[in-house]
mmCIF file with all atom_site columns, C-alpha atoms in Angstrom:
data_model
loop_
_atom_site.group_PDB
_atom_site.id
_atom_site.type_symbol
_atom_site.label_atom_id
_atom_site.label_alt_id
_atom_site.label_comp_id
_atom_site.label_asym_id
_atom_site.label_entity_id
_atom_site.label_seq_id
_atom_site.pdbx_PDB_ins_code
_atom_site.Cartn_x
_atom_site.Cartn_y
_atom_site.Cartn_z
_atom_site.occupancy
_atom_site.B_iso_or_equiv
_atom_site.pdbx_formal_charge
_atom_site.auth_seq_id
_atom_site.auth_comp_id
_atom_site.auth_asym_id
_atom_site.auth_atom_id
_atom_site.pdbx_PDB_model_num
ATOM 1   C CA . MET J 1 1   ? 20.932 4.771   -12.332 1.00 47.00 ? 22  MET J CA 1
ATOM 2   C CA . PRO J 1 2   ? 17.375 6.094   -12.269 1.00 47.00 ? 23  PRO J CA 1
ATOM 3   C CA . THR J 1 3   ? 16.321 8.001   -9.156  1.00 50.00 ? 24  THR J CA 1
ATOM 4   C CA . GLU J 1 4   ? 12.559 7.763   -9.623  1.00 54.00 ? 25  GLU J CA 1
ATOM 5   C CA . ILE J 1 5   ? 10.402 7.244   -6.561  1.00 54.00 ? 26  ILE J CA 1
ATOM 6   C CA . HIS J 1 6   ? 8.419  4.022   -6.730  1.00 58.00 ? 27  HIS J CA 1
ATOM 7   C CA . PRO J 1 7   ? 4.669  4.843   -6.575  1.00 62.00 ? 28  PRO J CA 1
ATOM 8   C CA . ALA J 1 8   ? 4.247  2.680   -3.460  1.00 60.00 ? 29  ALA J CA 1
ATOM 9   C CA . LEU J 1 9   ? 6.671  4.961   -1.585  1.00 60.00 ? 30  LEU J CA 1
ATOM 10  C CA . ALA J 1 10  ? 5.543  8.340   -2.911  1.00 56.00 ? 31  ALA J CA 1
ATOM 11  C CA . SER J 1 11  ? 3.861  10.679  -0.488  1.00 53.00 ? 32  SER J CA 1
ATOM 12  C CA . GLY J 1 12  ? 1.622  13.499  -1.666  1.00 55.00 ? 33  GLY J CA 1
ATOM 13  C CA . GLU J 1 13  ? 4.739  15.687  -1.822  1.00 52.00 ? 34  GLU J CA 1
ATOM 14  C CA . ARG J 1 14  ? 6.754  13.061  -3.751  1.00 61.00 ? 35  ARG J CA 1
ATOM 15  C CA . ARG J 1 15  ? 9.621  13.419  -1.252  1.00 79.00 ? 36  ARG J CA 1
ATOM 16  C CA . ALA J 1 16  ? 11.933 10.556  -0.436  1.00 87.00 ? 37  ALA J CA 1
ATOM 17  C CA . LEU J 1 17  ? 15.337 9.794   1.023   1.00 92.00 ? 38  LEU J CA 1
ATOM 18  C CA . ILE J 1 18  ? 17.410 7.969   -1.592  1.00 93.00 ? 39  ILE J CA 1
ATOM 19  C CA . TYR J 1 19  ? 20.955 6.815   -0.927  1.00 94.00 ? 40  TYR J CA 1
ATOM 20  C CA . ASP J 1 20  ? 23.447 4.266   -2.224  1.00 95.00 ? 41  ASP J CA 1
ATOM 21  C CA . ARG J 1 21  ? 25.601 1.772   -0.334  1.00 95.00 ? 42  ARG J CA 1
ATOM 22  C CA . LEU J 1 22  ? 28.570 0.226   -2.119  1.00 95.00 ? 43  LEU J CA 1
ATOM 23  C CA . TYR J 1 23  ? 29.723 -3.178  -0.882  1.00 94.00 ? 44  TYR J CA 1
ATOM 24  C CA . THR J 1 24  ? 33.343 -4.245  -1.318  1.00 93.00 ? 45  THR J CA 1
ATOM 25  C CA . THR J 1 25  ? 35.497 -7.153  -0.228  1.00 94.00 ? 46  THR J CA 1
ATOM 26  C CA . ALA J 1 26  ? 39.271 -6.757  -0.181  1.00 94.00 ? 47  ALA J CA 1
ATOM 27  C CA . GLY J 1 27  ? 38.821 -3.478  -2.045  1.00 92.00 ? 48  GLY J CA 1
ATOM 28  C CA . ILE J 1 28  ? 36.790 -5.053  -4.870  1.00 92.00 ? 49  ILE J CA 1
ATOM 29  C CA . ALA J 1 29  ? 33.244 -3.779  -5.431  1.00 94.00 ? 50  ALA J CA 1
ATOM 30  C CA . HIS J 1 30  ? 30.626 -6.522  -5.751  1.00 94.00 ? 51  HIS J CA 1
ATOM 31  C CA . ALA J 1 31  ? 27.264 -4.857  -5.037  1.00 96.00 ? 52  ALA J CA 1
ATOM 32  C CA . LEU J 1 32  ? 25.564 -1.502  -4.863  1.00 97.00 ? 53  LEU J CA 1
ATOM 33  C CA . ASN J 1 33  ? 22.247 -1.022  -3.099  1.00 96.00 ? 54  ASN J CA 1
ATOM 34  C CA . ARG J 1 34  ? 20.001 1.934   -3.820  1.00 96.00 ? 55  ARG J CA 1
ATOM 35  C CA . ILE J 1 35  ? 17.751 2.447   -0.803  1.00 96.00 ? 56  ILE J CA 1
ATOM 36  C CA . THR J 1 36  ? 14.602 4.584   -0.833  1.00 95.00 ? 57  THR J CA 1
ATOM 37  C CA . LEU J 1 37  ? 12.528 5.618   2.178   1.00 95.00 ? 58  LEU J CA 1
ATOM 38  C CA . PRO J 1 38  ? 9.366  7.745   2.116   1.00 93.00 ? 59  PRO J CA 1
ATOM 39  C CA . GLY J 1 39  ? 10.194 11.355  2.975   1.00 89.00 ? 60  GLY J CA 1
ATOM 40  C CA . ASP J 1 40  ? 8.539  11.343  6.406   1.00 91.00 ? 61  ASP J CA 1
ATOM 41  C CA . LEU J 1 41  ? 10.597 8.298   7.461   1.00 94.00 ? 62  LEU J CA 1
ATOM 42  C CA . GLY J 1 42  ? 13.791 9.495   5.805   1.00 92.00 ? 63  GLY J CA 1
ATOM 43  C CA . GLU J 1 43  ? 13.803 12.716  7.857   1.00 92.00 ? 64  GLU J CA 1
ATOM 44  C CA . ALA J 1 44  ? 14.941 10.756  10.943  1.00 94.00 ? 65  ALA J CA 1
ATOM 45  C CA . VAL J 1 45  ? 17.796 8.926   9.190   1.00 95.00 ? 66  VAL J CA 1
ATOM 46  C CA . THR J 1 46  ? 21.239 10.501  9.539   1.00 94.00 ? 67  THR J CA 1
ATOM 47  C CA . PRO J 1 47  ? 24.236 9.965   7.263   1.00 94.00 ? 68  PRO J CA 1
ATOM 48  C CA . GLY J 1 48  ? 25.796 7.977   10.122  1.00 95.00 ? 69  GLY J CA 1
ATOM 49  C CA . HIS J 1 49  ? 22.832 5.601   10.167  1.00 95.00 ? 70  HIS J CA 1
ATOM 50  C CA . ALA J 1 50  ? 22.973 5.175   6.382   1.00 94.00 ? 71  ALA J CA 1
ATOM 51  C CA . GLU J 1 51  ? 26.720 4.477   6.399   1.00 93.00 ? 72  GLU J CA 1
ATOM 52  C CA . THR J 1 52  ? 26.815 1.972   9.268   1.00 94.00 ? 73  THR J CA 1
ATOM 53  C CA . MET J 1 53  ? 23.432 0.236   9.497   1.00 95.00 ? 74  MET J CA 1
ATOM 54  C CA . GLY J 1 54  ? 21.417 -1.994  7.214   1.00 94.00 ? 75  GLY J CA 1
ATOM 55  C CA . ILE J 1 55  ? 18.008 -0.678  6.226   1.00 96.00 ? 76  ILE J CA 1
ATOM 56  C CA . TYR J 1 56  ? 16.058 -3.230  8.287   1.00 96.00 ? 77  TYR J CA 1
ATOM 57  C CA . GLN J 1 57  ? 18.176 -2.289  11.321  1.00 96.00 ? 78  GLN J CA 1
ATOM 58  C CA . ILE J 1 58  ? 17.389 1.384   10.660  1.00 97.00 ? 79  ILE J CA 1
ATOM 59  C CA . LEU J 1 59  ? 13.686 0.614   10.350  1.00 97.00 ? 80  LEU J CA 1
ATOM 60  C CA . ARG J 1 60  ? 13.591 -1.329  13.618  1.00 96.00 ? 81  ARG J CA 1
ATOM 61  C CA . GLU J 1 61  ? 16.097 0.519   15.824  1.00 97.00 ? 82  GLU J CA 1
ATOM 62  C CA . VAL J 1 62  ? 15.895 4.118   14.588  1.00 96.00 ? 83  VAL J CA 1
ATOM 63  C CA . LEU J 1 63  ? 12.328 4.370   13.298  1.00 96.00 ? 84  LEU J CA 1
ATOM 64  C CA . GLY J 1 64  ? 10.628 1.746   15.484  1.00 97.00 ? 85  GLY J CA 1
ATOM 65  C CA . ILE J 1 65  ? 9.012  0.045   12.492  1.00 96.00 ? 86  ILE J CA 1
ATOM 66  C CA . ALA J 1 66  ? 8.969  -3.704  11.955  1.00 94.00 ? 87  ALA J CA 1
ATOM 67  C CA . PRO J 1 67  ? 8.758  -4.863  8.349   1.00 95.00 ? 88  PRO J CA 1
ATOM 68  C CA . ALA J 1 68  ? 5.829  -7.297  8.089   1.00 95.00 ? 89  ALA J CA 1
ATOM 69  C CA . ARG J 1 69  ? 6.168  -8.472  4.489   1.00 94.00 ? 90  ARG J CA 1
ATOM 70  C CA . ALA J 1 70  ? 8.109  -7.793  1.313   1.00 95.00 ? 91  ALA J CA 1
ATOM 71  C CA . GLU J 1 71  ? 7.637  -8.157  -2.430  1.00 94.00 ? 92  GLU J CA 1
ATOM 72  C CA . PHE J 1 72  ? 10.568 -9.117  -4.652  1.00 93.00 ? 93  PHE J CA 1
ATOM 73  C CA . ALA J 1 73  ? 11.334 -8.889  -8.353  1.00 94.00 ? 94  ALA J CA 1
ATOM 74  C CA . ILE J 1 74  ? 14.482 -10.364 -9.888  1.00 94.00 ? 95  ILE J CA 1
ATOM 75  C CA . VAL J 1 75  ? 15.744 -9.248  -13.283 1.00 95.00 ? 96  VAL J CA 1
ATOM 76  C CA . SER J 1 76  ? 18.960 -8.957  -15.226 1.00 95.00 ? 97  SER J CA 1
ATOM 77  C CA . GLU J 1 77  ? 19.934 -5.497  -16.483 1.00 96.00 ? 98  GLU J CA 1
ATOM 78  C CA . LEU J 1 78  ? 22.891 -3.753  -18.009 1.00 97.00 ? 99  LEU J CA 1
ATOM 79  C CA . PRO J 1 79  ? 24.319 -1.013  -15.789 1.00 96.00 ? 100 PRO J CA 1
ATOM 80  C CA . ASP J 1 80  ? 24.368 2.602   -16.860 1.00 96.00 ? 101 ASP J CA 1
ATOM 81  C CA . ALA J 1 81  ? 27.790 4.271   -17.135 1.00 96.00 ? 102 ALA J CA 1
ATOM 82  C CA . VAL J 1 82  ? 27.740 5.594   -13.553 1.00 95.00 ? 103 VAL J CA 1
ATOM 83  C CA . LEU J 1 83  ? 26.841 2.234   -11.999 1.00 96.00 ? 104 LEU J CA 1
ATOM 84  C CA . ALA J 1 84  ? 29.391 0.416   -14.175 1.00 96.00 ? 105 ALA J CA 1
ATOM 85  C CA . ARG J 1 85  ? 32.066 2.844   -12.955 1.00 96.00 ? 106 ARG J CA 1
ATOM 86  C CA . GLN J 1 86  ? 31.034 2.375   -9.316  1.00 95.00 ? 107 GLN J CA 1
ATOM 87  C CA . LEU J 1 87  ? 31.248 -1.413  -9.638  1.00 96.00 ? 108 LEU J CA 1
ATOM 88  C CA . CYS J 1 88  ? 34.408 -1.268  -11.818 1.00 95.00 ? 109 CYS J CA 1
ATOM 89  C CA . ILE J 1 89  ? 32.783 -3.279  -14.604 1.00 95.00 ? 110 ILE J CA 1
ATOM 90  C CA . SER J 1 90  ? 32.047 -2.802  -18.291 1.00 96.00 ? 111 SER J CA 1
ATOM 91  C CA . PRO J 1 91  ? 28.648 -1.306  -19.185 1.00 96.00 ? 112 PRO J CA 1
ATOM 92  C CA . SER J 1 92  ? 28.096 -4.504  -21.197 1.00 96.00 ? 113 SER J CA 1
ATOM 93  C CA . THR J 1 93  ? 28.308 -6.703  -18.068 1.00 95.00 ? 114 THR J CA 1
ATOM 94  C CA . PRO J 1 94  ? 24.802 -7.811  -17.027 1.00 96.00 ? 115 PRO J CA 1
ATOM 95  C CA . LEU J 1 95  ? 23.892 -7.387  -13.370 1.00 97.00 ? 116 LEU J CA 1
ATOM 96  C CA . LEU J 1 96  ? 21.467 -9.364  -11.270 1.00 96.00 ? 117 LEU J CA 1
ATOM 97  C CA . ILE J 1 97  ? 18.911 -6.934  -9.827  1.00 96.00 ? 118 ILE J CA 1
ATOM 98  C CA . LEU J 1 98  ? 16.914 -7.874  -6.747  1.00 95.00 ? 119 LEU J CA 1
ATOM 99  C CA . ASP J 1 99  ? 14.225 -5.243  -6.262  1.00 96.00 ? 120 ASP J CA 1
ATOM 100 C CA . ARG J 1 100 ? 12.501 -5.395  -2.862  1.00 95.00 ? 121 ARG J CA 1
ATOM 101 C CA . ILE J 1 101 ? 9.661  -3.317  -1.442  1.00 95.00 ? 122 ILE J CA 1
ATOM 102 C CA . SER J 1 102 ? 8.939  -3.838  2.264   1.00 96.00 ? 123 SER J CA 1
ATOM 103 C CA . PHE J 1 103 ? 5.647  -3.079  4.010   1.00 95.00 ? 124 PHE J CA 1
ATOM 104 C CA . ASP J 1 104 ? 4.638  -2.572  7.628   1.00 95.00 ? 125 ASP J CA 1
ATOM 105 C CA . ALA J 1 105 ? 1.772  -4.473  9.301   1.00 95.00 ? 126 ALA J CA 1
ATOM 106 C CA . GLY J 1 106 ? -0.725 -1.860  8.063   1.00 94.00 ? 127 GLY J CA 1
ATOM 107 C CA . GLY J 1 107 ? 0.295  -2.370  4.430   1.00 93.00 ? 128 GLY J CA 1
ATOM 108 C CA . ARG J 1 108 ? 2.256  0.878   4.040   1.00 92.00 ? 129 ARG J CA 1
ATOM 109 C CA . ALA J 1 109 ? 5.370  0.673   1.868   1.00 94.00 ? 130 ALA J CA 1
ATOM 110 C CA . ILE J 1 110 ? 8.281  1.564   4.177   1.00 95.00 ? 131 ILE J CA 1
ATOM 111 C CA . GLU J 1 111 ? 11.343 0.968   2.010   1.00 96.00 ? 132 GLU J CA 1
ATOM 112 C CA . ARG J 1 112 ? 12.560 -0.054  -1.405  1.00 95.00 ? 133 ARG J CA 1
ATOM 113 C CA . THR J 1 113 ? 15.999 -1.490  -2.014  1.00 96.00 ? 134 THR J CA 1
ATOM 114 C CA . ARG J 1 114 ? 17.380 -2.249  -5.462  1.00 96.00 ? 135 ARG J CA 1
ATOM 115 C CA . HIS J 1 115 ? 20.295 -4.624  -5.004  1.00 96.00 ? 136 HIS J CA 1
ATOM 116 C CA . HIS J 1 116 ? 22.664 -4.394  -8.003  1.00 97.00 ? 137 HIS J CA 1
ATOM 117 C CA . LEU J 1 117 ? 24.670 -7.622  -7.773  1.00 96.00 ? 138 LEU J CA 1
ATOM 118 C CA . LEU J 1 118 ? 27.536 -9.083  -9.769  1.00 95.00 ? 139 LEU J CA 1
ATOM 119 C CA . PRO J 1 119 ? 26.028 -12.427 -10.812 1.00 88.00 ? 140 PRO J CA 1
ATOM 120 C CA . ASP J 1 120 ? 29.288 -14.347 -10.547 1.00 89.00 ? 141 ASP J CA 1
ATOM 121 C CA . VAL J 1 121 ? 29.567 -13.420 -6.848  1.00 90.00 ? 142 VAL J CA 1
ATOM 122 C CA . TYR J 1 122 ? 26.015 -14.016 -5.581  1.00 89.00 ? 143 TYR J CA 1
ATOM 123 C CA . ARG J 1 123 ? 23.658 -16.973 -5.398  1.00 86.00 ? 144 ARG J CA 1
ATOM 124 C CA . LEU J 1 124 ? 20.017 -16.370 -4.494  1.00 83.00 ? 145 LEU J CA 1
ATOM 125 C CA . THR J 1 125 ? 17.987 -19.101 -2.821  1.00 85.00 ? 146 THR J CA 1
ATOM 126 C CA . PHE J 1 126 ? 14.369 -18.915 -1.724  1.00 80.00 ? 147 PHE J CA 1
ATOM 127 C CA . GLY J 1 127 ? 12.147 -21.092 0.434   1.00 82.00 ? 148 GLY J CA 1
ATOM 128 C CA . LEU J 1 128 ? 8.382  -21.092 0.626   1.00 76.00 ? 149 LEU J CA 1
ATOM 129 C CA . SER J 1 129 ? 5.982  -22.552 3.141   1.00 74.00 ? 150 SER J CA 1
ATOM 130 C CA . ALA J 1 130 ? 2.238  -22.213 3.368   1.00 73.00 ? 151 ALA J CA 1
ATOM 131 C CA . GLU J 1 131 ? 0.822  -21.080 6.705   1.00 71.00 ? 152 GLU J CA 1
ATOM 132 C CA . GLY J 1 132 ? -1.555 -23.494 8.384   1.00 62.00 ? 153 GLY J CA 1
ATOM 133 C CA . THR J 1 133 ? -0.406 -26.596 6.508   1.00 58.00 ? 154 THR J CA 1
ATOM 134 C CA . ALA J 1 134 ? 1.210  -29.605 8.083   1.00 58.00 ? 155 ALA J CA 1
ATOM 135 C CA . ALA J 1 135 ? 4.613  -30.688 6.894   1.00 54.00 ? 156 ALA J CA 1
ATOM 136 C CA . GLY J 1 136 ? 4.618  -34.123 5.460   1.00 50.00 ? 157 GLY J CA 1
#
């Protein structure tokens, strides 16, 4: 899995905290999230935080930052050998990738999470409403 730092998260020093969280149910892996925080934010995150808290919980409760908006991209990709091993799947099994970048109220990118999902386990649904319009 690539470990590049997304340009929106790169500081002048190109430092970042990057870590993975593997999700399992009944011992069966079904998702792996690669989470990236800018280096200055990542300095306050401990391994205990990363292992037990979701990234939005870390942002709010540990860092005192409220995500204001997020951008999403959804693609299908084949896993590399390492990711396939982690998810116990064949490298020829396509994954659903949900790539999210979250921003604070000032427009600064505060996190990126690439959700690597087994497509037969997950269903994504989205809703959209326009601000300032009446329902009808």
